[in-house]
PDB file of C-alpha atoms and ligand atoms in Angstrom:
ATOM      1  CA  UNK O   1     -40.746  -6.398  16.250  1.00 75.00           C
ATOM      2  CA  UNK O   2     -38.212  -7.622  13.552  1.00 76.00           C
ATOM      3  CA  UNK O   3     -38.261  -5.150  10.652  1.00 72.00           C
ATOM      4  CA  UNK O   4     -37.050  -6.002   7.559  1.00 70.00           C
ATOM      5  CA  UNK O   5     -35.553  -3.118   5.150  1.00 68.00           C
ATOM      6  CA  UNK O   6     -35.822  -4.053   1.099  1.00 66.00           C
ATOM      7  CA  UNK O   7     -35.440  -2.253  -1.567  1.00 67.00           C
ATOM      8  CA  UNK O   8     -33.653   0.517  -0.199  1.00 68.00           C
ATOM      9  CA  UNK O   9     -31.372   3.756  -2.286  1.00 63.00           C
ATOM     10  CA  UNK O  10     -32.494   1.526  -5.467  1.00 63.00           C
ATOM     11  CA  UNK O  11     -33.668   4.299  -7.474  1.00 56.00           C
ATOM     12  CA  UNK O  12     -30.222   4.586  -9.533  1.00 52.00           C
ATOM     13  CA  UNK O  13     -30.608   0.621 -10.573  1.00 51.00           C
ATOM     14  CA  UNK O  14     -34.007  -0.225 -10.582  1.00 49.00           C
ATOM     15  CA  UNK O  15     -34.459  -1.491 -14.760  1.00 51.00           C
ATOM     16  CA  UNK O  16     -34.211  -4.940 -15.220  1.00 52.00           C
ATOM     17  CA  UNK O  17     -34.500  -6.826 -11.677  1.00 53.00           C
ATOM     18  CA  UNK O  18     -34.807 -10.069 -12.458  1.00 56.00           C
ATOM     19  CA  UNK O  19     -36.441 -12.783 -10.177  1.00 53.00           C
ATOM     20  CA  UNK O  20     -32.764 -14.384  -9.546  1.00 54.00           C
ATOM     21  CA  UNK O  21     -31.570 -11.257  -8.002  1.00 63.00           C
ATOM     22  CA  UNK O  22     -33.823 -10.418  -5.909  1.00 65.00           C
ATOM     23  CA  UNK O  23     -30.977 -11.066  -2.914  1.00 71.00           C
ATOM     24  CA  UNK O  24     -28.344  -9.640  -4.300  1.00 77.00           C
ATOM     25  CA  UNK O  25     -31.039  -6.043  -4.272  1.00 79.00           C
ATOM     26  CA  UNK O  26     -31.522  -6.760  -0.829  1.00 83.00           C
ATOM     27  CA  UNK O  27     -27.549  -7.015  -0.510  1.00 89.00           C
ATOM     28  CA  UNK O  28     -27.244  -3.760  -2.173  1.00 89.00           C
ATOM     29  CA  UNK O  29     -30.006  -2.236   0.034  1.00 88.00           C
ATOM     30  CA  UNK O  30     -28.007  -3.037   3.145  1.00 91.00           C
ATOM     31  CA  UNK O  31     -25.093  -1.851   1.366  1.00 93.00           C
ATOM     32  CA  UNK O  32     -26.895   1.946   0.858  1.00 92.00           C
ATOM     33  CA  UNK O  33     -27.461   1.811   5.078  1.00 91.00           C
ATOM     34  CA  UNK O  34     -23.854   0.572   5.443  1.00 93.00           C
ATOM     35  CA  UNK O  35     -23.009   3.825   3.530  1.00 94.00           C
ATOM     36  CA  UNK O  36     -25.307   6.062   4.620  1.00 93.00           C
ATOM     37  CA  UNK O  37     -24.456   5.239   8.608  1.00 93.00           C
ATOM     38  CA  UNK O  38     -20.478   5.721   7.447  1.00 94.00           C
ATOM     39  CA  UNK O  39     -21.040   9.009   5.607  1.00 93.00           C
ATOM     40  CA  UNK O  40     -23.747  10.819   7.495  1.00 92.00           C
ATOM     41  CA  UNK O  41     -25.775  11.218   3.842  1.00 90.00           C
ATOM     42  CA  UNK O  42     -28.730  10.087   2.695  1.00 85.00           C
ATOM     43  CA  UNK O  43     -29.842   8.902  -0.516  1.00 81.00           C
ATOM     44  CA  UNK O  44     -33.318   9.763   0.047  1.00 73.00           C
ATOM     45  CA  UNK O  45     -32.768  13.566   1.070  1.00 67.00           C
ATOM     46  CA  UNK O  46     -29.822  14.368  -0.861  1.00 69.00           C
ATOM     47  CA  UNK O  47     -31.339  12.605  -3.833  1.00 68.00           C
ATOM     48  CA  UNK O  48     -27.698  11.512  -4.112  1.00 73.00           C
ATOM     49  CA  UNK O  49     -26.051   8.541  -5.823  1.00 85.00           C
ATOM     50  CA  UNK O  50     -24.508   7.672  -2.521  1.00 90.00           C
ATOM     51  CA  UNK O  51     -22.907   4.297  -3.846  1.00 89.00           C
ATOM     52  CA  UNK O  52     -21.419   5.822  -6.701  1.00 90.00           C
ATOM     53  CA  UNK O  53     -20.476   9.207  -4.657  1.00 89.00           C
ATOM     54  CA  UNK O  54     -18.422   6.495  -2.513  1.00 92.00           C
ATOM     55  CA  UNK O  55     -16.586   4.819  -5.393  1.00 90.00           C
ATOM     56  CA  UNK O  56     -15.138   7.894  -6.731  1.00 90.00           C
ATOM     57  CA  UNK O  57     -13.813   9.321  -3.246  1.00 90.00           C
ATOM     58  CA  UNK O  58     -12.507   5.757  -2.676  1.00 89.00           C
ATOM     59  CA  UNK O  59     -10.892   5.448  -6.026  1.00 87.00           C
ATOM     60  CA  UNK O  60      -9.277   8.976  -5.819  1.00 85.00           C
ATOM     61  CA  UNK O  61      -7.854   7.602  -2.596  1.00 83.00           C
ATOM     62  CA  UNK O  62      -9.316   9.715  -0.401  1.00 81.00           C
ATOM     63  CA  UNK O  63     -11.404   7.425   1.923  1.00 84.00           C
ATOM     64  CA  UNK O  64     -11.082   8.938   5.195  1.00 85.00           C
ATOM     65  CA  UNK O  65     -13.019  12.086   3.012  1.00 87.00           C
ATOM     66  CA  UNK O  66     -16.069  10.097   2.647  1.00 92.00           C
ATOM     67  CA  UNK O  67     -16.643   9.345   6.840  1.00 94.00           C
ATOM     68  CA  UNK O  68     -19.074  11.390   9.168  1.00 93.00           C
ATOM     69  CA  UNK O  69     -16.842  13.471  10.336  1.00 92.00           C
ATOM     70  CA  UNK O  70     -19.344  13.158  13.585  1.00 93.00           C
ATOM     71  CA  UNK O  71     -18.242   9.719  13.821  1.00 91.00           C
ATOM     72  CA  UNK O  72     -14.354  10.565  14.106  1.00 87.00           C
ATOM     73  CA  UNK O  73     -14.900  13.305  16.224  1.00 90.00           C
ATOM     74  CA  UNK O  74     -16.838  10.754  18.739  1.00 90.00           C
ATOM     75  CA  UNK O  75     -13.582   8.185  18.623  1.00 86.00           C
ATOM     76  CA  UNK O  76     -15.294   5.709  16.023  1.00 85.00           C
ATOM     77  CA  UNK O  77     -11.815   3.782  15.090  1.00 86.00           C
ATOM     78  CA  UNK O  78     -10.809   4.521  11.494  1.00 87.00           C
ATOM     79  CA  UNK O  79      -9.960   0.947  10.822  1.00 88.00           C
ATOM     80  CA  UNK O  80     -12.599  -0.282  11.504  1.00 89.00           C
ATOM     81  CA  UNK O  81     -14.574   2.252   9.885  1.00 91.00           C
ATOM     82  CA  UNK O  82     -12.834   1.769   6.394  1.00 92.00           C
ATOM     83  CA  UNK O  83     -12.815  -2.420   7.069  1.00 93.00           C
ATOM     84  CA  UNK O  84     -17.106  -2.026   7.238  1.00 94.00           C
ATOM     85  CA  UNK O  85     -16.710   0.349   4.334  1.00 95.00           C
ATOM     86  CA  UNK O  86     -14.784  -2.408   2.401  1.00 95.00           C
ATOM     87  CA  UNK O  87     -17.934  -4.613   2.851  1.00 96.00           C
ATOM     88  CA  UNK O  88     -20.535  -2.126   1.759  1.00 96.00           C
ATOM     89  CA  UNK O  89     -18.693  -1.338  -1.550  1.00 95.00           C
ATOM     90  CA  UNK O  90     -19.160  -5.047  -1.987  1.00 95.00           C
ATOM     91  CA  UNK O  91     -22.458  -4.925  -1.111  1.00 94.00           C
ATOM     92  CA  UNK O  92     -23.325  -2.233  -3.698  1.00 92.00           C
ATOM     93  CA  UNK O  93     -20.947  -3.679  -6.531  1.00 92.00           C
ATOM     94  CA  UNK O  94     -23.011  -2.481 -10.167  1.00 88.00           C
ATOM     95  CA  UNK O  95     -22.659  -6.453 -10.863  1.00 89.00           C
ATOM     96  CA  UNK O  96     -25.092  -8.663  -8.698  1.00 85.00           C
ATOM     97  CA  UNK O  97     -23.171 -11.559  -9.248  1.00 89.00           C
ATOM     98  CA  UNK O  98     -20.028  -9.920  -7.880  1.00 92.00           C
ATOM     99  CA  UNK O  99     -22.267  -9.070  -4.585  1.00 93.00           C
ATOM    100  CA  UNK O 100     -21.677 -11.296  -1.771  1.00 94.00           C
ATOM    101  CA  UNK O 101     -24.620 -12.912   0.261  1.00 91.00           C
ATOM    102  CA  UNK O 102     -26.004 -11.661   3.288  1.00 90.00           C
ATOM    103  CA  UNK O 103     -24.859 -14.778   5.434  1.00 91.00           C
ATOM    104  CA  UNK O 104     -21.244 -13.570   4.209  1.00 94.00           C
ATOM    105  CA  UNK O 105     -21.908 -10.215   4.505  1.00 95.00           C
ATOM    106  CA  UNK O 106     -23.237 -11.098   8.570  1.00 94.00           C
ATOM    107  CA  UNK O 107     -20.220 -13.229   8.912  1.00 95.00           C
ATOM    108  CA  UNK O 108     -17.495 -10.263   8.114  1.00 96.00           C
ATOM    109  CA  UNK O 109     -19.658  -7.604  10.075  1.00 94.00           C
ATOM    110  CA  UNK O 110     -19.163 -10.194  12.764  1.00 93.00           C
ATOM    111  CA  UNK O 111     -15.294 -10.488  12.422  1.00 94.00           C
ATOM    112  CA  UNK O 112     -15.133  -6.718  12.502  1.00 91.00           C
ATOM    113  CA  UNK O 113     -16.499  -6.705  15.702  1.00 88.00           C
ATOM    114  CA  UNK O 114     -14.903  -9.631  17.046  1.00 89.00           C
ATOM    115  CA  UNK O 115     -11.734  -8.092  16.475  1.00 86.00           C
ATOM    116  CA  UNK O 116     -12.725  -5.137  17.947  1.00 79.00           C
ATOM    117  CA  UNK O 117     -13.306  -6.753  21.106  1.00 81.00           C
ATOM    118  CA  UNK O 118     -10.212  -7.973  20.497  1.00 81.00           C
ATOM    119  CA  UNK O 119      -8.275  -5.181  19.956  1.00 76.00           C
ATOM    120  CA  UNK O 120     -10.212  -3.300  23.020  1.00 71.00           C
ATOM    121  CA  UNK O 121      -9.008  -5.975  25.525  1.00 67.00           C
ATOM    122  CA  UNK O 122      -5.597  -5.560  24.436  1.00 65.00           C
ATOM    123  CA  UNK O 123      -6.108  -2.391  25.297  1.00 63.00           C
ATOM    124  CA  UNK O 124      -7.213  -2.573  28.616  1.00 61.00           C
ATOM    125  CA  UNK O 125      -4.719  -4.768  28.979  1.00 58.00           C
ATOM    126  CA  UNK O 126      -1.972  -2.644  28.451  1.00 60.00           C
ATOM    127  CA  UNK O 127      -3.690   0.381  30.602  1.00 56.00           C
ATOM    128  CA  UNK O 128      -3.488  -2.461  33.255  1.00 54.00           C
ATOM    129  CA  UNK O 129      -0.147  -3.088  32.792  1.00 55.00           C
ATOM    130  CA  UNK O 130       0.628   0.523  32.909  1.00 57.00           C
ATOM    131  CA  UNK O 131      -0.803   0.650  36.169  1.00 57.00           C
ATOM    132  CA  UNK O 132       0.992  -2.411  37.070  1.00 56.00           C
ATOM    133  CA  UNK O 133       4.166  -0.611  36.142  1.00 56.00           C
ATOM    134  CA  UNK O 134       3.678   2.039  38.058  1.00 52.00           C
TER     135      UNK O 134
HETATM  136  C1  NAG C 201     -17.142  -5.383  -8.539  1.00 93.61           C
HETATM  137  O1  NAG C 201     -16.778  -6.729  -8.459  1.00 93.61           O
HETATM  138  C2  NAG C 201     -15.784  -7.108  -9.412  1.00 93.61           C
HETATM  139  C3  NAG C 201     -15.607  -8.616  -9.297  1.00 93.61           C
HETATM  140  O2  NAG C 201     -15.310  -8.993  -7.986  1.00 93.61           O
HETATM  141  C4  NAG C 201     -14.502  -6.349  -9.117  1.00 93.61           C
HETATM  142  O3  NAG C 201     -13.505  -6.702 -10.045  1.00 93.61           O
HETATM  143  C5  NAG C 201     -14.782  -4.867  -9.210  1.00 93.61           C
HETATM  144  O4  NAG C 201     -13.630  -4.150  -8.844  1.00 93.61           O
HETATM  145  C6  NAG C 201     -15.940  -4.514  -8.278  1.00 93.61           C
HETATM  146  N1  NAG C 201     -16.287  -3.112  -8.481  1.00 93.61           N
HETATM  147  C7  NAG C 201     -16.136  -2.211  -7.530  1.00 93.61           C
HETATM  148  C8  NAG C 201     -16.527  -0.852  -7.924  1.00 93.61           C
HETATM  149  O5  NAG C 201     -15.684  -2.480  -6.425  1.00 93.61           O
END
């Protein structure tokens, strides 16, 4: 009951995988389900270029354009939307060796949340205090 997902939304870069890269694919596979979760699209319906799609939202500086709207309807945070978009666009960088490892990848998924948490008890905090102040 632990699945592993491989080789996934490689059909714009498959070519020349050599043996030595074989992580960094696996980083770029995660990287295509980052996306796809963030967007709402698939690469394997929409026969889309999803990573590169991304990029040239991104570039033209509208990032908010690329979310599920879905997402921001249910109250997803923005910021923390675009800071897990900021790793996948890592994740699918056209250079492997520019791609970071998926123990580095884990680590700033991790901070994301953490600081969510962190964020969210601050919150509370303050609708405490509110009540306090009443
Ligand atoms: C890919 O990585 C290189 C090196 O870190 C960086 O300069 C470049 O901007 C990245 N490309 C994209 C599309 O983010």
């Amino acid at each position: 009951m632990e699945p592993c997902i491989s080789k996934y939304g490689l059909m714009s870069t498959v070519g020349n995988i050599q043996e030595h890269s074989l992580f960094k694919e696996d980083t770029y596979a995660f990287g295509v389900i980052l996306l796809e979760l963030l967007t709402g699209r698939t690469v394997l319906n929409e026969g889309l270029d999803l990573a590169s799609w991304v990029l040239a939202v991104v570039s033209e500086e509208w990032t908010v354009e690329v979310f599920d709207k879905s997402l921001i309807r249910e109250g997803a945070s923005e910021e923390r939307m675009v800071n897990v978009l900021q790793v996948a666009i890592k994740c699918v960088n056209k250079s492997f060796e520019a791609r970071p490892n998926m123990r580095h990848v884990a680590l700033s998924i991790r901070a994301i949340i953490e600081d969510d948490e962190k964020s969210m008890d601050a919150s509370e905090l303050s609708v405490t205090r509110s009540f306090i102040d009443l």
